[in-house]
């Protein structure tokens, strides 16, 4: 078993928290993990991406070759498109549908979403809307993690435990809210794929 994941977004959207949750879940299931990160001008809203590889056998490189990613998990739709060259022919794109417009010439949102919808395997999530529905807009990244959970090759229970471990120092309310966000994302993706 091997899963290669590209995590993509904009600085401040919680990409590294997603990576931490997946990493803790994978290690708790005795899987091997390799991760590399590229921080653009993340403090100024620049691109942030991470190559994340997990396997039941040792992994020798932290870089995913072009056309080999099983999943792109993006918290920003234009960033999702930026990394499509890494997605395998049968790969799944899971992305937030809400743009993070931080440049004056940001492309038309409908054009971006229509490109995403051309992919055979995709899930478009209004993560900000779902997170706001539970009064926690900051948990949009965990909504996205939940939406991608079916494809990550770690159990949902392990992801829940990882969220608890990652957020435990922030208090019970934050932990419970993020568990709710995780479940909300998973439930949304299941409904999306049934439509």
GROMACS .gro file of C-alpha atoms in nm:
model
  195
    1UNK     CA    1   0.000   0.000   0.000
    2UNK     CA    2   0.127   0.345  -0.097
    3UNK     CA    3  -0.048   0.682  -0.112
    4UNK     CA    4   0.111   0.995  -0.257
    5UNK     CA    5  -0.061   1.321  -0.166
    6UNK     CA    6  -0.002   1.679  -0.275
    7UNK     CA    7  -0.130   1.928  -0.018
    8UNK     CA    8  -0.178   2.276  -0.161
    9UNK     CA    9  -0.307   2.613  -0.054
   10UNK     CA   10  -0.214   2.962   0.052
   11UNK     CA   11  -0.023   3.065   0.363
   12UNK     CA   12  -0.243   3.068   0.671
   13UNK     CA   13  -0.500   2.818   0.542
   14UNK     CA   14  -0.379   2.531   0.760
   15UNK     CA   15  -0.196   2.305   0.513
   16UNK     CA   16   0.066   2.211   0.771
   17UNK     CA   17  -0.205   2.123   1.027
   18UNK     CA   18  -0.361   1.890   0.769
   19UNK     CA   19  -0.019   1.731   0.710
   20UNK     CA   20   0.035   1.689   1.085
   21UNK     CA   21  -0.301   1.515   1.127
   22UNK     CA   22  -0.236   1.275   0.839
   23UNK     CA   23   0.117   1.210   0.968
   24UNK     CA   24   0.005   1.131   1.323
   25UNK     CA   25  -0.276   0.906   1.194
   26UNK     CA   26  -0.036   0.720   0.963
   27UNK     CA   27   0.230   0.670   1.229
   28UNK     CA   28  -0.035   0.545   1.473
   29UNK     CA   29  -0.114   0.280   1.212
   30UNK     CA   30   0.258   0.191   1.186
   31UNK     CA   31   0.291   0.331   0.835
   32UNK     CA   32   0.604   0.494   0.693
   33UNK     CA   33   0.576   0.867   0.624
   34UNK     CA   34   0.787   1.111   0.420
   35UNK     CA   35   0.698   1.477   0.378
   36UNK     CA   36   0.854   1.777   0.213
   37UNK     CA   37   0.723   2.130   0.232
   38UNK     CA   38   0.761   2.435   0.018
   39UNK     CA   39   0.661   2.762   0.176
   40UNK     CA   40   0.626   3.046  -0.070
   41UNK     CA   41   0.572   3.387   0.078
   42UNK     CA   42   0.332   3.214   0.314
   43UNK     CA   43   0.306   3.499   0.563
   44UNK     CA   44   0.192   3.723   0.279
   45UNK     CA   45  -0.063   3.485   0.131
   46UNK     CA   46   0.180   3.303  -0.097
   47UNK     CA   47   0.155   2.946  -0.217
   48UNK     CA   48   0.222   2.664   0.029
   49UNK     CA   49   0.247   2.303  -0.081
   50UNK     CA   50   0.363   1.977   0.065
   51UNK     CA   51   0.449   1.641  -0.087
   52UNK     CA   52   0.321   1.379   0.154
   53UNK     CA   53   0.392   1.010   0.103
   54UNK     CA   54   0.275   0.720   0.316
   55UNK     CA   55   0.328   0.348   0.273
   56UNK     CA   56   0.344   0.016   0.451
   57UNK     CA   57   0.703  -0.017   0.319
   58UNK     CA   58   1.003   0.216   0.360
   59UNK     CA   59   0.993   0.531   0.145
   60UNK     CA   60   1.321   0.657   0.002
   61UNK     CA   61   1.221   0.992  -0.149
   62UNK     CA   62   0.996   1.264  -0.018
   63UNK     CA   63   0.926   1.401  -0.367
   64UNK     CA   64   0.631   1.279  -0.573
   65UNK     CA   65   0.712   1.249  -0.945
   66UNK     CA   66   0.494   1.429  -1.200
   67UNK     CA   67   0.182   1.230  -1.282
   68UNK     CA   68   0.212   1.004  -0.976
   69UNK     CA   69   0.003   1.170  -0.702
   70UNK     CA   70  -0.295   0.968  -0.588
   71UNK     CA   71  -0.460   1.271  -0.430
   72UNK     CA   72  -0.437   1.646  -0.450
   73UNK     CA   73  -0.590   1.797  -0.138
   74UNK     CA   74  -0.619   2.172  -0.191
   75UNK     CA   75  -0.774   2.439   0.028
   76UNK     CA   76  -0.780   2.686  -0.261
   77UNK     CA   77  -0.909   2.611  -0.615
   78UNK     CA   78  -0.644   2.795  -0.819
   79UNK     CA   79  -0.374   2.618  -0.617
   80UNK     CA   80  -0.549   2.289  -0.699
   81UNK     CA   81  -0.511   2.362  -1.070
   82UNK     CA   82  -0.146   2.462  -1.026
   83UNK     CA   83  -0.059   2.108  -0.913
   84UNK     CA   84  -0.266   1.907  -1.163
   85UNK     CA   85   0.051   1.797  -1.350
   86UNK     CA   86   0.133   1.585  -1.042
   87UNK     CA   87  -0.204   1.406  -1.038
   88UNK     CA   88  -0.207   1.051  -1.174
   89UNK     CA   89  -0.454   0.948  -1.443
   90UNK     CA   90  -0.675   0.784  -1.179
   91UNK     CA   91  -0.601   1.036  -0.905
   92UNK     CA   92  -0.858   1.224  -0.699
   93UNK     CA   93  -0.871   1.602  -0.661
   94UNK     CA   94  -1.036   1.727  -0.342
   95UNK     CA   95  -1.051   2.106  -0.325
   96UNK     CA   96  -1.225   2.395  -0.158
   97UNK     CA   97  -1.449   2.579  -0.402
   98UNK     CA   98  -1.395   2.920  -0.240
   99UNK     CA   99  -1.108   3.125  -0.382
  100UNK     CA  100  -0.856   3.311  -0.169
  101UNK     CA  101  -0.825   3.621  -0.384
  102UNK     CA  102  -0.493   3.775  -0.289
  103UNK     CA  103  -0.372   3.908  -0.624
  104UNK     CA  104  -0.527   4.173  -0.851
  105UNK     CA  105  -0.536   3.948  -1.159
  106UNK     CA  106  -0.688   3.642  -0.991
  107UNK     CA  107  -0.858   3.437  -1.266
  108UNK     CA  108  -1.236   3.418  -1.298
  109UNK     CA  109  -1.365   3.179  -1.030
  110UNK     CA  110  -1.620   3.014  -1.260
  111UNK     CA  111  -1.346   2.939  -1.513
  112UNK     CA  112  -1.135   2.774  -1.241
  113UNK     CA  113  -1.428   2.567  -1.112
  114UNK     CA  114  -1.527   2.460  -1.463
  115UNK     CA  115  -1.171   2.328  -1.520
  116UNK     CA  116  -1.194   2.130  -1.197
  117UNK     CA  117  -1.533   1.988  -1.294
  118UNK     CA  118  -1.378   1.846  -1.614
  119UNK     CA  119  -1.183   1.596  -1.405
  120UNK     CA  120  -1.341   1.252  -1.377
  121UNK     CA  121  -1.252   1.223  -1.010
  122UNK     CA  122  -1.302   1.536  -0.803
  123UNK     CA  123  -1.480   1.669  -0.497
  124UNK     CA  124  -1.555   2.042  -0.473
  125UNK     CA  125  -1.622   2.149  -0.115
  126UNK     CA  126  -1.753   2.477   0.023
  127UNK     CA  127  -1.529   2.428   0.326
  128UNK     CA  128  -1.567   2.785   0.449
  129UNK     CA  129  -1.945   2.758   0.435
  130UNK     CA  130  -1.944   2.424   0.616
  131UNK     CA  131  -1.700   2.546   0.883
  132UNK     CA  132  -1.906   2.862   0.932
  133UNK     CA  133  -2.219   2.648   0.976
  134UNK     CA  134  -2.063   2.510   1.295
  135UNK     CA  135  -1.945   2.860   1.396
  136UNK     CA  136  -1.580   2.777   1.335
  137UNK     CA  137  -1.449   2.932   1.011
  138UNK     CA  138  -1.091   2.849   1.118
  139UNK     CA  139  -1.168   2.476   1.091
  140UNK     CA  140  -1.220   2.489   0.710
  141UNK     CA  141  -0.890   2.301   0.667
  142UNK     CA  142  -1.017   2.017   0.887
  143UNK     CA  143  -1.340   2.010   0.683
  144UNK     CA  144  -1.116   1.955   0.380
  145UNK     CA  145  -0.926   1.679   0.560
  146UNK     CA  146  -1.259   1.509   0.632
  147UNK     CA  147  -1.362   1.543   0.267
  148UNK     CA  148  -1.041   1.368   0.158
  149UNK     CA  149  -1.044   1.109   0.436
  150UNK     CA  150  -1.189   0.829   0.222
  151UNK     CA  151  -0.880   0.837  -0.004
  152UNK     CA  152  -0.599   0.867   0.251
  153UNK     CA  153  -0.544   0.496   0.332
  154UNK     CA  154  -0.568   0.560   0.706
  155UNK     CA  155  -0.881   0.487   0.907
  156UNK     CA  156  -1.121   0.764   0.993
  157UNK     CA  157  -1.082   0.665   1.359
  158UNK     CA  158  -0.706   0.726   1.331
  159UNK     CA  159  -0.773   1.070   1.181
  160UNK     CA  160  -1.011   1.153   1.468
  161UNK     CA  161  -0.746   1.047   1.719
  162UNK     CA  162  -0.484   1.254   1.536
  163UNK     CA  163  -0.707   1.563   1.544
  164UNK     CA  164  -0.751   1.510   1.919
  165UNK     CA  165  -0.376   1.479   1.965
  166UNK     CA  166  -0.286   1.780   1.747
  167UNK     CA  167  -0.541   2.015   1.907
  168UNK     CA  168  -0.547   1.885   2.268
  169UNK     CA  169  -0.344   2.178   2.402
  170UNK     CA  170  -0.608   2.421   2.272
  171UNK     CA  171  -0.881   2.278   2.493
  172UNK     CA  172  -1.179   2.047   2.473
  173UNK     CA  173  -1.403   2.287   2.281
  174UNK     CA  174  -1.147   2.328   2.000
  175UNK     CA  175  -1.094   1.951   1.984
  176UNK     CA  176  -1.468   1.880   1.967
  177UNK     CA  177  -1.522   2.152   1.705
  178UNK     CA  178  -1.247   2.010   1.485
  179UNK     CA  179  -1.386   1.656   1.519
  180UNK     CA  180  -1.724   1.795   1.411
  181UNK     CA  181  -1.554   1.969   1.115
  182UNK     CA  182  -1.380   1.644   1.017
  183UNK     CA  183  -1.711   1.453   1.018
  184UNK     CA  184  -1.886   1.734   0.831
  185UNK     CA  185  -1.626   1.716   0.553
  186UNK     CA  186  -1.647   1.338   0.529
  187UNK     CA  187  -2.029   1.344   0.513
  188UNK     CA  188  -2.027   1.619   0.249
  189UNK     CA  189  -1.784   1.428   0.025
  190UNK     CA  190  -1.991   1.111   0.050
  191UNK     CA  191  -2.305   1.302  -0.058
  192UNK     CA  192  -2.117   1.488  -0.331
  193UNK     CA  193  -1.992   1.166  -0.485
  194UNK     CA  194  -2.340   1.011  -0.477
  195UNK     CA  195  -2.487   1.299  -0.682
   0.00000   0.00000   0.00000
